[in-house]
Short mmCIF file of C-alpha atoms in Angstrom, two decimals:
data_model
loop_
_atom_site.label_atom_id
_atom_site.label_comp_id
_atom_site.label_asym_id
_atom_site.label_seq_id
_atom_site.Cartn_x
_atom_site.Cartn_y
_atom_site.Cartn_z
CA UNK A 196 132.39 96.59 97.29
CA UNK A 197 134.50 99.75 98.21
CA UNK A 198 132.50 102.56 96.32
CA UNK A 199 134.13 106.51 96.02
CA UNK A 200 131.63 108.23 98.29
CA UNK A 201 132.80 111.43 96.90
CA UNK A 202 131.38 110.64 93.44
CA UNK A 203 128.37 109.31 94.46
CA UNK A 204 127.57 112.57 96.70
CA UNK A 205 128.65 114.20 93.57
CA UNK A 206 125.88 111.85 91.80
CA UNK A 207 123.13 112.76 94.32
CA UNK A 208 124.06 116.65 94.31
CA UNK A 209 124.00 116.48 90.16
CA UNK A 210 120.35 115.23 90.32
CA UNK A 211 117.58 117.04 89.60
CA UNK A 212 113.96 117.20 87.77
CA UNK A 213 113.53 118.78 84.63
CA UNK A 214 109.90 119.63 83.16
CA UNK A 215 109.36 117.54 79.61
CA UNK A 216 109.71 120.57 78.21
CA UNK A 217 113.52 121.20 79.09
CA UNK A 218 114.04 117.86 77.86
CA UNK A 219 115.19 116.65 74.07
CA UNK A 220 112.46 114.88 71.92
CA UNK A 221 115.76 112.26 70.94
CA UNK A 222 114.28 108.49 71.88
CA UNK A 223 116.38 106.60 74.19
CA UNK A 224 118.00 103.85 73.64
CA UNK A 225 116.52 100.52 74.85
CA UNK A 226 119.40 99.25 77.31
CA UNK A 227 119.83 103.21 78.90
CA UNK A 228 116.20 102.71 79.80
CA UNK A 229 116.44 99.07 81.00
CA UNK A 230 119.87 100.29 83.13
CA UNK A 231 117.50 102.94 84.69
CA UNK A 232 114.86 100.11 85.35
CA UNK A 233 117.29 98.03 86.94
CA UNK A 234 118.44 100.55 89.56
CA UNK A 235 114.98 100.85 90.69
CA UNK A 236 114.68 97.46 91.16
CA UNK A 237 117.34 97.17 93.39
CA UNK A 238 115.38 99.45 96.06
CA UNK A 239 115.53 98.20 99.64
CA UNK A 240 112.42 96.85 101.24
CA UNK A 241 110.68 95.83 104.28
CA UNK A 242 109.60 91.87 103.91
CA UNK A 243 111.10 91.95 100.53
CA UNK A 244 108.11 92.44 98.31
CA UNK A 245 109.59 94.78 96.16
CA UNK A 246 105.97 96.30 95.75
CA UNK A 247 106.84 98.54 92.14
CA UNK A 248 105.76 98.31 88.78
CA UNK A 249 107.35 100.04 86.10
CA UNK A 250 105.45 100.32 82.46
CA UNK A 251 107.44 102.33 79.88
CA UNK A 252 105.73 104.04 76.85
CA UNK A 253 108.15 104.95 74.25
CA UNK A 254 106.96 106.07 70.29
CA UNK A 255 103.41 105.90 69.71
CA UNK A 256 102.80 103.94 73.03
CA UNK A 257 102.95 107.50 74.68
CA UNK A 258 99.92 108.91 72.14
CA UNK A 259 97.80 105.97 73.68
CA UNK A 260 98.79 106.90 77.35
CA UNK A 261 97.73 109.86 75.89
CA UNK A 262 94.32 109.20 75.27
CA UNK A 263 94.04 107.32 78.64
CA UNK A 264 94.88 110.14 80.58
CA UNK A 265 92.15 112.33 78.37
CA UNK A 266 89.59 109.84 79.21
CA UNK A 267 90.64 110.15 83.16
CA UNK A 268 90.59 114.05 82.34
CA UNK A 269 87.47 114.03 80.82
CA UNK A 270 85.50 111.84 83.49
CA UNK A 271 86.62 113.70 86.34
CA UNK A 272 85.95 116.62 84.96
CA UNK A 273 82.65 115.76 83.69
CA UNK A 274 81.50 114.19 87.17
CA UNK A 275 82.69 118.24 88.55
CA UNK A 276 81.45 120.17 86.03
CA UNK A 277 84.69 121.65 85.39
CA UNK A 278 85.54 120.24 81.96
CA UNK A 279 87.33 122.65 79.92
CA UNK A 280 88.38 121.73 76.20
CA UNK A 281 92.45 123.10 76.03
CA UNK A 282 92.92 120.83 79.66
CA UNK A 283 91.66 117.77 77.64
CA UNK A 284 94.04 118.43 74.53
CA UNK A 285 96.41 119.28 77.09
CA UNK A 286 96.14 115.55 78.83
CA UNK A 287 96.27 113.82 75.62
CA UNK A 288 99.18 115.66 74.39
CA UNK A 289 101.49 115.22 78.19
CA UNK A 290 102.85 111.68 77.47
CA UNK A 291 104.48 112.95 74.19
CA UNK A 292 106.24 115.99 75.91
CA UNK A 293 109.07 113.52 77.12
CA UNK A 294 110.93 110.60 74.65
CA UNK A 295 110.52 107.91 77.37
CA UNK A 296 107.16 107.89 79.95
CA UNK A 297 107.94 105.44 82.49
CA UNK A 298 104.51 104.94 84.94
CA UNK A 299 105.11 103.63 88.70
CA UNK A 300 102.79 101.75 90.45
CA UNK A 301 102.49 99.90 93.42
CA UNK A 302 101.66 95.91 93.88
CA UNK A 303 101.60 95.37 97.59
CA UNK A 304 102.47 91.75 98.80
CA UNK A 305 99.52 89.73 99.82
CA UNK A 306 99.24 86.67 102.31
CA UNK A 307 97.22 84.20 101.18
CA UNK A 308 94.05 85.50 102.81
CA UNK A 309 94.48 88.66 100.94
CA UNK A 310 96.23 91.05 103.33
CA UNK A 311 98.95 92.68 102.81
CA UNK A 312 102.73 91.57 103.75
CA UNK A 313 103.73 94.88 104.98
CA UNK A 314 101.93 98.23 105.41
CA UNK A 315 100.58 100.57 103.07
CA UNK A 316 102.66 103.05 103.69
CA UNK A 317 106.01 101.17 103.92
CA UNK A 318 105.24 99.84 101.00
CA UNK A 319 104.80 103.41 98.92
CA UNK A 320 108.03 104.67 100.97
CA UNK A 321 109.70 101.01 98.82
CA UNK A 322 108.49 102.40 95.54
CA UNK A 323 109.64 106.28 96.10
CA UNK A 324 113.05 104.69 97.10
CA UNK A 325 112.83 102.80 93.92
CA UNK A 326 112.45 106.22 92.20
CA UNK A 327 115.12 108.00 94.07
CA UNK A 328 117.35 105.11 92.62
CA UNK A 329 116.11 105.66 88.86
CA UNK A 330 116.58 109.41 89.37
CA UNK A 331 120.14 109.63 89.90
CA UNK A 332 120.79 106.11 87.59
CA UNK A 333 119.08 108.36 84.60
CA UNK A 334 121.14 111.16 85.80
CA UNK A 335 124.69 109.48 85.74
CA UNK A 336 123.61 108.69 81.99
CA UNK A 337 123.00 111.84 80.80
CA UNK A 338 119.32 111.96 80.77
CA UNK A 339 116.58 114.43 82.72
CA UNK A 340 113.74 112.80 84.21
CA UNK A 341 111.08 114.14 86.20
CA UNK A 342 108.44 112.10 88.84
CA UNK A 343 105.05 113.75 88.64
CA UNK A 344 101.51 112.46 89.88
#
């Protein structure tokens, strides 16, 4: 495959992170955000255990990511005596800042006995490839994104 390296620097130099609130409320279209999903799949790794997940909340799936990350807000808050009222609100309303929430987590491979395939950490450096990839694949489509924890 003979790729233009000058467009694809151009790609990686065009990427960057917007907050959700730089970001329109449109929805995206279904195959824009399975194109994105597909570039992250295709993410090099070490033993081939291509350890991400990807779960996308679109429409009122976001409100109920919502209330999930209240409920992880209020716990840890409670447990540190730090729980403040407008951070709660603030929790439940974060998923619907952006059209499209797409969560990333990690399923290392296991051997039969339960241990994993590859290490920890190569694994995690497999999924933030596989973010890198989504990044600029969401950026040569027009759309921000922006990877938070």
């Amino acid at each position: 495959m003979n790729i233009d390296v000058e467009n694809l620097l151009a790609a990686i130099r065009h990427r960057r992170s917007f907050k959700p609130a730089a970001l329109k409320p449109d929805p995206v279209d279904h195959q824009i955000i399975e194109k994105v999903l597909e570039a992250g799949r295709w993410a090099p790794t070490h033993g081939r255990t291509e350890p991400w997940e990807f779960t996308v909340f679109t429409g009122e799936g976001r409100r109920k990511l919502g209330e999930v990350f209240g409920e992880a807000y209020r716990i840890d808050a409670e447990q540190k005596g730090n729980f403040v009222q407008s951070a709660l609100e603030g929790n439940w309303k974060k998923p619907l800042s952006a059209p499209v929430w797409i969560a990333i987590g990690m399923k290392p491979g296991l051997r039969p006995d339960g241990k994993g395939t590859m290490p920890e950490e190569e694994e995690a450096m497999a999924v933030a490839c596989s973010v890198v990839l989504m990044h600029l694949t969401a950026s040569a489509l027009g759309l921000g994104a922006q990877w938070t924890s």
